[in-house]
Amino acid sequence: MEQQAHFFYALELPGEVKEKIKDTYRTLQESFSFKTWVHPQDLHITLAFLGNAAPEKIKFSNALIERSIRNSASFTMEIDHLGLFGQKDAPRIFWAGLCRSASLSNVRDNVFSACLTAGFKLETRTFSPHITLARKWTGESPFLYKMIEESNPFKDEKLVFNAERVVLYKTHLGKSPKYEPITIFPLASRKNQ
């Protein structure tokens, strides 16, 4: 029996950024023992996680999102640090972090509000924009937080890219890559602003 699909809205990473992050995996995997490393095609910045969702609610939220971000311009993002979620000595999520961005916050707020208006119950935690790289620490010894700064491939040279599209993804558990783009919402070209 197939598990129910989950849906989420995310900021898409350009293909060349996914490739550059993939290039850092070998070095990171030598330093960090995590059970699962995210497939490079699945790298993204989550804006709103919907879970299992009725088609009517998705259609409604899609219409609201299209309207709310129609005039939002594409914007520059910078990946500059690494971080963790979960216990410090046995983290469950290892991620790449982004420099603060008012443009990202505005797009996320518009997407989040549209989903709430469409009737979705969303997480209320503070938005912490990140790109999940790996899950579940499996190292024999406790994780040493200082290793993050020592192994950060972005500390000397930030990874800079242009954020151009919000995407509704569908999750296919057990597949790799497991996130399928369903609907794409392009941000306005900065030339048109």
Short mmCIF file of the C-alpha atoms (twelve columns), coordinates in Angstrom:
data_MODEL
# 
_entry.id   MODEL 
# 
loop_
_atom_site.group_PDB 
_atom_site.id 
_atom_site.type_symbol 
_atom_site.label_atom_id 
_atom_site.label_alt_id 
_atom_site.label_comp_id 
_atom_site.label_asym_id 
_atom_site.label_seq_id 
_atom_site.Cartn_x 
_atom_site.Cartn_y 
_atom_site.Cartn_z 
_atom_site.pdbx_PDB_model_num 
ATOM 1   C CA . MET A 1   0.000  0.000  0.000   1 
ATOM 2   C CA . GLU A 2   1.438  3.377  -1.034  1 
ATOM 3   C CA . GLN A 3   1.844  6.011  1.667   1 
ATOM 4   C CA . GLN A 4   -0.086 9.239  1.283   1 
ATOM 5   C CA . ALA A 5   1.791  11.982 -0.508  1 
ATOM 6   C CA . HIS A 6   2.779  15.154 1.295   1 
ATOM 7   C CA . PHE A 7   3.050  18.572 -0.304  1 
ATOM 8   C CA . PHE A 8   5.092  21.671 0.429   1 
ATOM 9   C CA . TYR A 9   5.967  25.031 -1.091  1 
ATOM 10  C CA . ALA A 10  9.647  25.855 -1.455  1 
ATOM 11  C CA . LEU A 11  12.047 28.242 -3.057  1 
ATOM 12  C CA . GLU A 12  13.739 26.367 -5.870  1 
ATOM 13  C CA . LEU A 13  17.526 26.274 -6.054  1 
ATOM 14  C CA . PRO A 14  19.015 26.715 -9.534  1 
ATOM 15  C CA . GLY A 15  20.594 23.585 -11.027 1 
ATOM 16  C CA . GLU A 16  24.123 24.998 -10.875 1 
ATOM 17  C CA . VAL A 17  23.714 25.702 -7.137  1 
ATOM 18  C CA . LYS A 18  22.565 22.126 -6.541  1 
ATOM 19  C CA . GLU A 19  25.664 20.940 -8.412  1 
ATOM 20  C CA . LYS A 20  27.970 23.163 -6.352  1 
ATOM 21  C CA . ILE A 21  26.442 21.867 -3.116  1 
ATOM 22  C CA . LYS A 22  26.759 18.306 -4.434  1 
ATOM 23  C CA . ASP A 23  30.469 19.015 -5.007  1 
ATOM 24  C CA . THR A 24  30.838 19.785 -1.270  1 
ATOM 25  C CA . TYR A 25  29.234 16.472 -0.237  1 
ATOM 26  C CA . ARG A 26  32.405 14.375 -0.529  1 
ATOM 27  C CA . THR A 27  34.329 16.589 1.902   1 
ATOM 28  C CA . LEU A 28  31.359 16.945 4.241   1 
ATOM 29  C CA . GLN A 29  30.693 13.194 4.247   1 
ATOM 30  C CA . GLU A 30  34.309 12.569 5.278   1 
ATOM 31  C CA . SER A 31  33.810 14.860 8.292   1 
ATOM 32  C CA . PHE A 32  30.210 14.071 9.257   1 
ATOM 33  C CA . SER A 33  28.490 10.686 9.699   1 
ATOM 34  C CA . PHE A 34  24.828 11.104 8.864   1 
ATOM 35  C CA . LYS A 35  22.477 8.278  7.919   1 
ATOM 36  C CA . THR A 36  20.958 9.987  4.872   1 
ATOM 37  C CA . TRP A 37  22.322 12.681 2.576   1 
ATOM 38  C CA . VAL A 38  19.715 14.591 0.574   1 
ATOM 39  C CA . HIS A 39  19.748 13.861 -3.158  1 
ATOM 40  C CA . PRO A 40  21.088 17.003 -4.887  1 
ATOM 41  C CA . GLN A 41  17.920 17.291 -7.014  1 
ATOM 42  C CA . ASP A 42  15.887 17.499 -3.775  1 
ATOM 43  C CA . LEU A 43  17.741 20.520 -2.336  1 
ATOM 44  C CA . HIS A 44  15.385 23.469 -1.678  1 
ATOM 45  C CA . ILE A 45  14.339 26.104 0.887   1 
ATOM 46  C CA . THR A 46  10.998 25.158 2.478   1 
ATOM 47  C CA . LEU A 47  8.480  28.006 2.759   1 
ATOM 48  C CA . ALA A 48  5.380  26.097 3.965   1 
ATOM 49  C CA . PHE A 49  4.870  22.383 4.684   1 
ATOM 50  C CA . LEU A 50  1.291  21.286 3.968   1 
ATOM 51  C CA . GLY A 51  1.411  17.570 4.717   1 
ATOM 52  C CA . ASN A 52  -1.334 15.473 3.140   1 
ATOM 53  C CA . ALA A 53  -3.583 17.893 1.266   1 
ATOM 54  C CA . ALA A 54  -6.918 17.822 -0.522  1 
ATOM 55  C CA . PRO A 55  -6.739 18.881 -4.195  1 
ATOM 56  C CA . GLU A 56  -9.286 21.701 -3.646  1 
ATOM 57  C CA . LYS A 57  -7.188 23.261 -0.882  1 
ATOM 58  C CA . ILE A 58  -4.059 23.041 -3.021  1 
ATOM 59  C CA . LYS A 59  -5.883 24.650 -5.954  1 
ATOM 60  C CA . PHE A 60  -7.076 27.462 -3.667  1 
ATOM 61  C CA . SER A 61  -3.640 28.051 -2.128  1 
ATOM 62  C CA . ASN A 62  -2.040 27.978 -5.607  1 
ATOM 63  C CA . ALA A 63  -4.388 30.747 -6.791  1 
ATOM 64  C CA . LEU A 64  -3.673 32.833 -3.692  1 
ATOM 65  C CA . ILE A 65  0.083  32.357 -4.010  1 
ATOM 66  C CA . GLU A 66  0.080  33.234 -7.690  1 
ATOM 67  C CA . ARG A 67  -1.695 36.498 -6.870  1 
ATOM 68  C CA . SER A 68  0.385  37.322 -3.793  1 
ATOM 69  C CA . ILE A 69  3.838  36.863 -5.363  1 
ATOM 70  C CA . ARG A 70  3.014  38.053 -8.882  1 
ATOM 71  C CA . ASN A 71  4.882  41.328 -8.343  1 
ATOM 72  C CA . SER A 72  7.644  39.922 -6.139  1 
ATOM 73  C CA . ALA A 73  10.962 40.317 -7.902  1 
ATOM 74  C CA . SER A 74  13.592 37.624 -8.097  1 
ATOM 75  C CA . PHE A 75  16.349 38.262 -5.569  1 
ATOM 76  C CA . THR A 76  19.885 37.313 -4.634  1 
ATOM 77  C CA . MET A 77  20.541 34.748 -1.886  1 
ATOM 78  C CA . GLU A 78  23.811 33.793 -0.199  1 
ATOM 79  C CA . ILE A 79  24.678 30.485 1.462   1 
ATOM 80  C CA . ASP A 80  27.329 31.212 4.072   1 
ATOM 81  C CA . HIS A 81  27.170 28.835 7.037   1 
ATOM 82  C CA . LEU A 82  26.279 25.355 8.286   1 
ATOM 83  C CA . GLY A 83  23.997 24.466 11.180  1 
ATOM 84  C CA . LEU A 84  22.044 21.780 13.009  1 
ATOM 85  C CA . PHE A 85  18.591 21.017 14.353  1 
ATOM 86  C CA . GLY A 86  18.095 18.577 17.217  1 
ATOM 87  C CA . GLN A 87  20.375 17.535 20.052  1 
ATOM 88  C CA . LYS A 88  23.822 19.105 19.901  1 
ATOM 89  C CA . ASP A 89  25.637 15.789 20.383  1 
ATOM 90  C CA . ALA A 90  23.341 13.788 18.044  1 
ATOM 91  C CA . PRO A 91  21.666 16.186 15.588  1 
ATOM 92  C CA . ARG A 92  18.782 15.038 13.414  1 
ATOM 93  C CA . ILE A 93  19.184 17.677 10.655  1 
ATOM 94  C CA . PHE A 94  22.406 19.078 9.141   1 
ATOM 95  C CA . TRP A 95  21.845 22.126 6.963   1 
ATOM 96  C CA . ALA A 96  23.353 24.983 4.965   1 
ATOM 97  C CA . GLY A 97  22.228 28.420 6.109   1 
ATOM 98  C CA . LEU A 98  21.454 31.610 4.250   1 
ATOM 99  C CA . CYS A 99  22.274 35.236 4.933   1 
ATOM 100 C CA . ARG A 100 19.277 37.232 6.161   1 
ATOM 101 C CA . SER A 101 17.089 38.475 3.321   1 
ATOM 102 C CA . ALA A 102 14.069 40.773 3.527   1 
ATOM 103 C CA . SER A 103 13.020 39.568 0.059   1 
ATOM 104 C CA . LEU A 104 13.033 35.919 1.176   1 
ATOM 105 C CA . SER A 105 11.052 36.822 4.310   1 
ATOM 106 C CA . ASN A 106 8.465  38.708 2.222   1 
ATOM 107 C CA . VAL A 107 8.005  35.841 -0.248  1 
ATOM 108 C CA . ARG A 108 7.779  33.339 2.600   1 
ATOM 109 C CA . ASP A 109 5.211  35.513 4.445   1 
ATOM 110 C CA . ASN A 110 3.083  35.743 1.280   1 
ATOM 111 C CA . VAL A 111 3.199  31.975 0.705   1 
ATOM 112 C CA . PHE A 112 2.549  31.216 4.384   1 
ATOM 113 C CA . SER A 113 -0.422 33.627 4.560   1 
ATOM 114 C CA . ALA A 114 -1.921 32.186 1.374   1 
ATOM 115 C CA . CYS A 115 -1.719 28.671 2.837   1 
ATOM 116 C CA . LEU A 116 -3.369 29.777 6.094   1 
ATOM 117 C CA . THR A 117 -6.149 31.508 4.140   1 
ATOM 118 C CA . ALA A 118 -6.653 28.295 2.129   1 
ATOM 119 C CA . GLY A 119 -7.262 26.464 5.425   1 
ATOM 120 C CA . PHE A 120 -3.932 24.727 6.034   1 
ATOM 121 C CA . LYS A 121 -2.665 24.269 9.581   1 
ATOM 122 C CA . LEU A 122 1.020  25.149 9.435   1 
ATOM 123 C CA . GLU A 123 3.966  24.985 11.821  1 
ATOM 124 C CA . THR A 124 4.181  28.028 14.060  1 
ATOM 125 C CA . ARG A 125 7.926  27.864 14.695  1 
ATOM 126 C CA . THR A 126 9.971  30.901 13.735  1 
ATOM 127 C CA . PHE A 127 11.030 30.740 10.084  1 
ATOM 128 C CA . SER A 128 14.636 29.584 9.896   1 
ATOM 129 C CA . PRO A 129 15.573 29.465 6.203   1 
ATOM 130 C CA . HIS A 130 17.925 26.597 5.436   1 
ATOM 131 C CA . ILE A 131 18.773 23.882 2.928   1 
ATOM 132 C CA . THR A 132 18.701 20.413 4.487   1 
ATOM 133 C CA . LEU A 133 21.852 18.488 3.522   1 
ATOM 134 C CA . ALA A 134 21.652 15.369 5.703   1 
ATOM 135 C CA . ARG A 135 19.574 13.643 8.388   1 
ATOM 136 C CA . LYS A 136 20.228 11.621 11.548  1 
ATOM 137 C CA . TRP A 137 23.704 11.649 13.089  1 
ATOM 138 C CA . THR A 138 25.185 8.129  13.164  1 
ATOM 139 C CA . GLY A 139 28.693 8.907  14.377  1 
ATOM 140 C CA . GLU A 140 30.217 6.608  16.984  1 
ATOM 141 C CA . SER A 141 31.146 9.571  19.172  1 
ATOM 142 C CA . PRO A 142 29.015 12.610 20.003  1 
ATOM 143 C CA . PHE A 143 28.840 15.328 17.395  1 
ATOM 144 C CA . LEU A 144 31.348 18.142 18.004  1 
ATOM 145 C CA . TYR A 145 29.790 21.473 17.080  1 
ATOM 146 C CA . LYS A 146 33.170 23.128 16.449  1 
ATOM 147 C CA . MET A 147 33.577 20.776 13.462  1 
ATOM 148 C CA . ILE A 148 30.921 22.760 11.610  1 
ATOM 149 C CA . GLU A 149 32.999 25.923 11.376  1 
ATOM 150 C CA . GLU A 150 36.150 23.980 10.567  1 
ATOM 151 C CA . SER A 151 34.418 22.110 7.724   1 
ATOM 152 C CA . ASN A 152 32.262 24.933 6.342   1 
ATOM 153 C CA . PRO A 153 32.845 25.050 2.556   1 
ATOM 154 C CA . PHE A 154 31.063 28.430 2.363   1 
ATOM 155 C CA . LYS A 155 33.013 30.385 5.011   1 
ATOM 156 C CA . ASP A 156 35.664 31.753 2.655   1 
ATOM 157 C CA . GLU A 157 33.451 32.034 -0.402  1 
ATOM 158 C CA . LYS A 158 29.691 32.373 -0.068  1 
ATOM 159 C CA . LEU A 159 27.573 30.521 -2.603  1 
ATOM 160 C CA . VAL A 160 25.547 33.293 -4.281  1 
ATOM 161 C CA . PHE A 161 22.529 32.653 -6.503  1 
ATOM 162 C CA . ASN A 162 19.389 34.264 -7.854  1 
ATOM 163 C CA . ALA A 163 16.092 33.008 -6.389  1 
ATOM 164 C CA . GLU A 164 13.608 32.970 -9.256  1 
ATOM 165 C CA . ARG A 165 10.828 30.449 -8.564  1 
ATOM 166 C CA . VAL A 166 8.535  29.183 -5.835  1 
ATOM 167 C CA . VAL A 167 7.510  25.562 -6.423  1 
ATOM 168 C CA . LEU A 168 4.797  23.286 -5.037  1 
ATOM 169 C CA . TYR A 169 6.437  19.895 -4.499  1 
ATOM 170 C CA . LYS A 170 4.908  16.462 -3.964  1 
ATOM 171 C CA . THR A 171 6.830  13.928 -1.880  1 
ATOM 172 C CA . HIS A 172 7.366  10.363 -3.111  1 
ATOM 173 C CA . LEU A 173 8.645  8.448  -0.089  1 
ATOM 174 C CA . GLY A 174 11.013 5.622  -0.920  1 
ATOM 175 C CA . LYS A 175 12.163 7.215  -4.186  1 
ATOM 176 C CA . SER A 176 15.320 9.174  -4.918  1 
ATOM 177 C CA . PRO A 177 15.050 11.954 -5.838  1 
ATOM 178 C CA . LYS A 178 11.782 12.087 -3.918  1 
ATOM 179 C CA . TYR A 179 10.392 15.586 -4.544  1 
ATOM 180 C CA . GLU A 180 8.356  16.141 -7.703  1 
ATOM 181 C CA . PRO A 181 7.636  19.719 -8.846  1 
ATOM 182 C CA . ILE A 182 3.874  20.059 -9.356  1 
ATOM 183 C CA . THR A 183 3.290  23.793 -9.868  1 
ATOM 184 C CA . ILE A 184 5.845  26.531 -10.564 1 
ATOM 185 C CA . PHE A 185 5.382  30.192 -9.615  1 
ATOM 186 C CA . PRO A 186 8.004  32.405 -11.289 1 
ATOM 187 C CA . LEU A 187 9.076  35.553 -9.490  1 
ATOM 188 C CA . ALA A 188 9.143  38.702 -11.622 1 
ATOM 189 C CA . SER A 189 12.353 39.438 -13.453 1 
ATOM 190 C CA . ARG A 190 14.200 42.335 -11.837 1 
ATOM 191 C CA . LYS A 191 14.471 43.926 -15.293 1 
ATOM 192 C CA . ASN A 192 10.675 44.291 -15.310 1 
ATOM 193 C CA . GLN A 193 10.521 46.086 -11.969 1 
# 
